Amino acid sequence: MLKIPYGISDYKVLQEENYYYVDKTMYLEKLESVGKVLTYLRPGRYGKTLFTSMLSYYYDVNTKSEFKTLFKNTYVEKNPTKNKNNYYILKFDFLFFITSKKNEQEVEMEFIRKVADGIQKFNDTYKLNARTDYHDITPNGLLLEFLSYFRSLDLEHKLYILI
């Protein structure tokens, strides 16, 4: 019997631990056909984080060997797109971004910490050494510096940014 995945937002956990999952992989073809910059807005508890997690596993070059396991019994298992496992994934997680009872400078520091955390996880995942020190730079500056660094590596695959 399938378990109900209340509060679980990691696609891999759902698949590996036999949780109920409503297959949304048929939307990957549509996402790829609509453009390069996508915005997906919904109220809380509508599955945005889980959907983003599924995108990450689908497009990440590092999960290529896990594709059959992760996408077993889904639409995309039999109908993969040309972009399957074809990107380096940079994820920014602002899920627990706390702004209440903070002044403007504290909010900016929290924001840049989240950006630096995303870059550090990227470094750890792909064994790179992009800058994550943020004490003398703006969030915009840190991201632009990262993108410049990434371009300079001249890697085989492109970058996919998930927020």
PDB file of C-alpha atoms in Angstrom:
ATOM      1  CA  MET A   1       0.000   0.000   0.000  1.00  0.00           C
ATOM      2  CA  LEU A   2       1.275   3.441  -0.894  1.00  0.00           C
ATOM      3  CA  LYS A   3       1.911   5.916   1.916  1.00  0.00           C
ATOM      4  CA  ILE A   4       0.557   9.493   1.895  1.00  0.00           C
ATOM      5  CA  PRO A   5       3.490  11.944   1.504  1.00  0.00           C
ATOM      6  CA  TYR A   6       2.309  14.686   3.855  1.00  0.00           C
ATOM      7  CA  GLY A   7       5.088  17.234   4.318  1.00  0.00           C
ATOM      8  CA  ILE A   8       7.582  15.431   2.057  1.00  0.00           C
ATOM      9  CA  SER A   9       8.953  17.606  -0.710  1.00  0.00           C
ATOM     10  CA  ASP A  10      11.875  15.506  -1.962  1.00  0.00           C
ATOM     11  CA  TYR A  11      10.889  13.623  -5.111  1.00  0.00           C
ATOM     12  CA  LYS A  12      13.565  10.975  -4.609  1.00  0.00           C
ATOM     13  CA  VAL A  13      12.258  10.131  -1.126  1.00  0.00           C
ATOM     14  CA  LEU A  14       8.735   9.686  -2.513  1.00  0.00           C
ATOM     15  CA  GLN A  15       9.937   7.294  -5.179  1.00  0.00           C
ATOM     16  CA  GLU A  16      12.378   5.300  -3.054  1.00  0.00           C
ATOM     17  CA  GLU A  17      10.103   4.935  -0.034  1.00  0.00           C
ATOM     18  CA  ASN A  18       6.943   4.058  -1.971  1.00  0.00           C
ATOM     19  CA  TYR A  19       4.829   7.156  -1.337  1.00  0.00           C
ATOM     20  CA  TYR A  20       1.775   8.064  -3.386  1.00  0.00           C
ATOM     21  CA  TYR A  21       2.710  10.463  -6.188  1.00  0.00           C
ATOM     22  CA  VAL A  22       0.454  12.144  -8.726  1.00  0.00           C
ATOM     23  CA  ASP A  23       2.520  12.002 -11.907  1.00  0.00           C
ATOM     24  CA  LYS A  24       3.184  15.471 -13.311  1.00  0.00           C
ATOM     25  CA  THR A  25       6.056  14.460 -15.565  1.00  0.00           C
ATOM     26  CA  MET A  26       3.928  14.871 -18.682  1.00  0.00           C
ATOM     27  CA  TYR A  27       4.317  18.625 -18.154  1.00  0.00           C
ATOM     28  CA  LEU A  28       8.057  18.492 -18.794  1.00  0.00           C
ATOM     29  CA  GLU A  29       7.489  18.488 -22.584  1.00  0.00           C
ATOM     30  CA  LYS A  30       5.266  21.537 -22.231  1.00  0.00           C
ATOM     31  CA  LEU A  31       7.741  23.348 -19.976  1.00  0.00           C
ATOM     32  CA  GLU A  32      10.519  22.834 -22.485  1.00  0.00           C
ATOM     33  CA  SER A  33       8.414  24.213 -25.311  1.00  0.00           C
ATOM     34  CA  VAL A  34       7.245  27.466 -23.667  1.00  0.00           C
ATOM     35  CA  GLY A  35      10.499  29.319 -23.121  1.00  0.00           C
ATOM     36  CA  LYS A  36      13.726  29.703 -21.224  1.00  0.00           C
ATOM     37  CA  VAL A  37      12.515  31.567 -18.140  1.00  0.00           C
ATOM     38  CA  LEU A  38       9.575  30.052 -16.330  1.00  0.00           C
ATOM     39  CA  THR A  39       7.661  31.329 -13.330  1.00  0.00           C
ATOM     40  CA  TYR A  40       5.507  28.926 -11.374  1.00  0.00           C
ATOM     41  CA  LEU A  41       3.413  30.674  -8.736  1.00  0.00           C
ATOM     42  CA  ARG A  42       0.893  28.966  -6.470  1.00  0.00           C
ATOM     43  CA  PRO A  43      -0.226  29.430  -2.861  1.00  0.00           C
ATOM     44  CA  GLY A  44       1.426  27.423  -0.104  1.00  0.00           C
ATOM     45  CA  ARG A  45       0.890  23.647   0.027  1.00  0.00           C
ATOM     46  CA  TYR A  46       0.338  23.291  -3.745  1.00  0.00           C
ATOM     47  CA  GLY A  47       3.447  21.205  -4.430  1.00  0.00           C
ATOM     48  CA  LYS A  48       5.857  23.800  -5.803  1.00  0.00           C
ATOM     49  CA  THR A  49       8.824  22.474  -3.820  1.00  0.00           C
ATOM     50  CA  LEU A  50       8.076  18.861  -4.775  1.00  0.00           C
ATOM     51  CA  PHE A  51       7.682  19.832  -8.435  1.00  0.00           C
ATOM     52  CA  THR A  52      10.976  21.725  -8.338  1.00  0.00           C
ATOM     53  CA  SER A  53      12.611  18.692  -6.717  1.00  0.00           C
ATOM     54  CA  MET A  54      11.307  16.470  -9.518  1.00  0.00           C
ATOM     55  CA  LEU A  55      12.706  18.936 -12.088  1.00  0.00           C
ATOM     56  CA  SER A  56      16.063  18.829 -10.376  1.00  0.00           C
ATOM     57  CA  TYR A  57      16.312  15.037 -10.498  1.00  0.00           C
ATOM     58  CA  TYR A  58      15.081  14.932 -14.085  1.00  0.00           C
ATOM     59  CA  TYR A  59      17.471  17.514 -15.526  1.00  0.00           C
ATOM     60  CA  ASP A  60      20.580  16.942 -13.374  1.00  0.00           C
ATOM     61  CA  VAL A  61      23.554  15.360 -15.153  1.00  0.00           C
ATOM     62  CA  ASN A  62      24.447  13.631 -11.872  1.00  0.00           C
ATOM     63  CA  THR A  63      21.207  11.622 -11.704  1.00  0.00           C
ATOM     64  CA  LYS A  64      21.486  10.068 -15.153  1.00  0.00           C
ATOM     65  CA  SER A  65      22.280   6.612 -13.736  1.00  0.00           C
ATOM     66  CA  GLU A  66      19.235   6.818 -11.435  1.00  0.00           C
ATOM     67  CA  PHE A  67      16.740   7.777 -14.133  1.00  0.00           C
ATOM     68  CA  LYS A  68      14.996   4.392 -14.429  1.00  0.00           C
ATOM     69  CA  THR A  69      14.593   4.113 -10.649  1.00  0.00           C
ATOM     70  CA  LEU A  70      13.493   7.714 -10.064  1.00  0.00           C
ATOM     71  CA  PHE A  71      11.026   7.877 -12.937  1.00  0.00           C
ATOM     72  CA  LYS A  72       9.698   4.323 -12.935  1.00  0.00           C
ATOM     73  CA  ASN A  73       5.985   4.193 -13.818  1.00  0.00           C
ATOM     74  CA  THR A  74       5.819   7.836 -14.879  1.00  0.00           C
ATOM     75  CA  TYR A  75       4.923   9.373 -18.209  1.00  0.00           C
ATOM     76  CA  VAL A  76       8.459  10.595 -18.798  1.00  0.00           C
ATOM     77  CA  GLU A  77       9.985   7.141 -18.296  1.00  0.00           C
ATOM     78  CA  LYS A  78       8.584   6.137 -21.680  1.00  0.00           C
ATOM     79  CA  ASN A  79       8.610   9.649 -23.176  1.00  0.00           C
ATOM     80  CA  PRO A  80      11.846  11.361 -22.101  1.00  0.00           C
ATOM     81  CA  THR A  81      12.631  14.763 -23.549  1.00  0.00           C
ATOM     82  CA  LYS A  82      15.861  15.711 -25.275  1.00  0.00           C
ATOM     83  CA  ASN A  83      16.955  17.667 -22.180  1.00  0.00           C
ATOM     84  CA  LYS A  84      16.796  14.720 -19.754  1.00  0.00           C
ATOM     85  CA  ASN A  85      19.860  14.722 -17.446  1.00  0.00           C
ATOM     86  CA  ASN A  86      21.444  17.474 -19.497  1.00  0.00           C
ATOM     87  CA  TYR A  87      22.090  20.316 -16.999  1.00  0.00           C
ATOM     88  CA  TYR A  88      24.052  21.338 -13.957  1.00  0.00           C
ATOM     89  CA  ILE A  89      21.446  22.319 -11.372  1.00  0.00           C
ATOM     90  CA  LEU A  90      21.829  25.412  -9.184  1.00  0.00           C
ATOM     91  CA  LYS A  91      19.078  25.435  -6.553  1.00  0.00           C
ATOM     92  CA  PHE A  92      18.172  28.284  -4.262  1.00  0.00           C
ATOM     93  CA  ASP A  93      15.970  27.404  -1.309  1.00  0.00           C
ATOM     94  CA  PHE A  94      14.157  30.315   0.325  1.00  0.00           C
ATOM     95  CA  LEU A  95      11.657  28.079   2.123  1.00  0.00           C
ATOM     96  CA  PHE A  96      12.568  29.227   5.642  1.00  0.00           C
ATOM     97  CA  PHE A  97      13.477  32.795   4.758  1.00  0.00           C
ATOM     98  CA  ILE A  98      12.494  34.753   7.869  1.00  0.00           C
ATOM     99  CA  THR A  99      11.882  38.479   7.447  1.00  0.00           C
ATOM    100  CA  SER A 100       9.719  39.348  10.428  1.00  0.00           C
ATOM    101  CA  LYS A 101      11.342  41.285  13.254  1.00  0.00           C
ATOM    102  CA  LYS A 102      14.377  42.047  11.101  1.00  0.00           C
ATOM    103  CA  ASN A 103      15.593  45.348   9.759  1.00  0.00           C
ATOM    104  CA  GLU A 104      16.469  45.887   6.091  1.00  0.00           C
ATOM    105  CA  GLN A 105      20.156  45.085   6.548  1.00  0.00           C
ATOM    106  CA  GLU A 106      19.379  41.814   8.374  1.00  0.00           C
ATOM    107  CA  VAL A 107      16.953  40.767   5.630  1.00  0.00           C
ATOM    108  CA  GLU A 108      19.594  41.473   2.984  1.00  0.00           C
ATOM    109  CA  MET A 109      22.176  39.421   4.915  1.00  0.00           C
ATOM    110  CA  GLU A 110      19.700  36.532   5.247  1.00  0.00           C
ATOM    111  CA  PHE A 111      19.029  36.716   1.498  1.00  0.00           C
ATOM    112  CA  ILE A 112      22.707  36.681   0.564  1.00  0.00           C
ATOM    113  CA  ARG A 113      23.312  33.759   2.964  1.00  0.00           C
ATOM    114  CA  LYS A 114      20.649  31.799   1.087  1.00  0.00           C
ATOM    115  CA  VAL A 115      22.298  32.633  -2.246  1.00  0.00           C
ATOM    116  CA  ALA A 116      25.707  31.628  -0.870  1.00  0.00           C
ATOM    117  CA  ASP A 117      24.213  28.377   0.494  1.00  0.00           C
ATOM    118  CA  GLY A 118      22.868  27.506  -2.965  1.00  0.00           C
ATOM    119  CA  ILE A 119      26.257  28.143  -4.541  1.00  0.00           C
ATOM    120  CA  GLN A 120      28.028  26.130  -1.829  1.00  0.00           C
ATOM    121  CA  LYS A 121      25.713  23.144  -2.420  1.00  0.00           C
ATOM    122  CA  PHE A 122      26.445  23.479  -6.137  1.00  0.00           C
ATOM    123  CA  ASN A 123      30.192  23.454  -5.382  1.00  0.00           C
ATOM    124  CA  ASP A 124      29.801  20.345  -3.225  1.00  0.00           C
ATOM    125  CA  THR A 125      27.666  18.525  -5.796  1.00  0.00           C
ATOM    126  CA  TYR A 126      29.828  19.225  -8.827  1.00  0.00           C
ATOM    127  CA  LYS A 127      33.209  19.494  -7.090  1.00  0.00           C
ATOM    128  CA  LEU A 128      33.775  23.127  -8.068  1.00  0.00           C
ATOM    129  CA  ASN A 129      35.171  26.083  -6.192  1.00  0.00           C
ATOM    130  CA  ALA A 130      32.959  29.096  -6.876  1.00  0.00           C
ATOM    131  CA  ARG A 131      33.072  31.914  -4.364  1.00  0.00           C
ATOM    132  CA  THR A 132      30.625  31.704  -1.467  1.00  0.00           C
ATOM    133  CA  ASP A 133      32.105  34.377   0.808  1.00  0.00           C
ATOM    134  CA  TYR A 134      29.520  37.133   0.912  1.00  0.00           C
ATOM    135  CA  HIS A 135      30.799  39.668   3.416  1.00  0.00           C
ATOM    136  CA  ASP A 136      31.821  42.292   0.861  1.00  0.00           C
ATOM    137  CA  ILE A 137      29.372  41.718  -1.974  1.00  0.00           C
ATOM    138  CA  THR A 138      25.664  42.087  -2.749  1.00  0.00           C
ATOM    139  CA  PRO A 139      23.441  39.078  -3.542  1.00  0.00           C
ATOM    140  CA  ASN A 140      23.303  40.285  -7.155  1.00  0.00           C
ATOM    141  CA  GLY A 141      27.062  40.621  -7.272  1.00  0.00           C
ATOM    142  CA  LEU A 142      27.602  37.147  -5.838  1.00  0.00           C
ATOM    143  CA  LEU A 143      25.260  35.573  -8.378  1.00  0.00           C
ATOM    144  CA  LEU A 144      26.806  37.499 -11.283  1.00  0.00           C
ATOM    145  CA  GLU A 145      30.274  36.479 -10.112  1.00  0.00           C
ATOM    146  CA  PHE A 146      29.129  32.853  -9.942  1.00  0.00           C
ATOM    147  CA  LEU A 147      27.644  32.978 -13.448  1.00  0.00           C
ATOM    148  CA  SER A 148      30.863  34.476 -14.795  1.00  0.00           C
ATOM    149  CA  TYR A 149      32.868  31.746 -13.054  1.00  0.00           C
ATOM    150  CA  PHE A 150      30.562  29.053 -14.431  1.00  0.00           C
ATOM    151  CA  ARG A 151      30.885  30.376 -18.001  1.00  0.00           C
ATOM    152  CA  SER A 152      34.682  30.451 -17.666  1.00  0.00           C
ATOM    153  CA  LEU A 153      34.741  26.702 -16.928  1.00  0.00           C
ATOM    154  CA  ASP A 154      33.489  25.927 -20.451  1.00  0.00           C
ATOM    155  CA  LEU A 155      31.715  22.790 -19.255  1.00  0.00           C
ATOM    156  CA  GLU A 156      29.893  20.313 -21.457  1.00  0.00           C
ATOM    157  CA  HIS A 157      26.416  21.129 -20.097  1.00  0.00           C
ATOM    158  CA  LYS A 158      24.452  24.295 -19.423  1.00  0.00           C
ATOM    159  CA  LEU A 159      23.214  25.609 -16.096  1.00  0.00           C
ATOM    160  CA  TYR A 160      19.612  25.234 -14.908  1.00  0.00           C
ATOM    161  CA  ILE A 161      18.634  27.530 -12.027  1.00  0.00           C
ATOM    162  CA  LEU A 162      15.769  26.474  -9.761  1.00  0.00           C
ATOM    163  CA  ILE A 163      14.413  28.833  -7.110  1.00  0.00           C
TER     164      ILE A 163
END
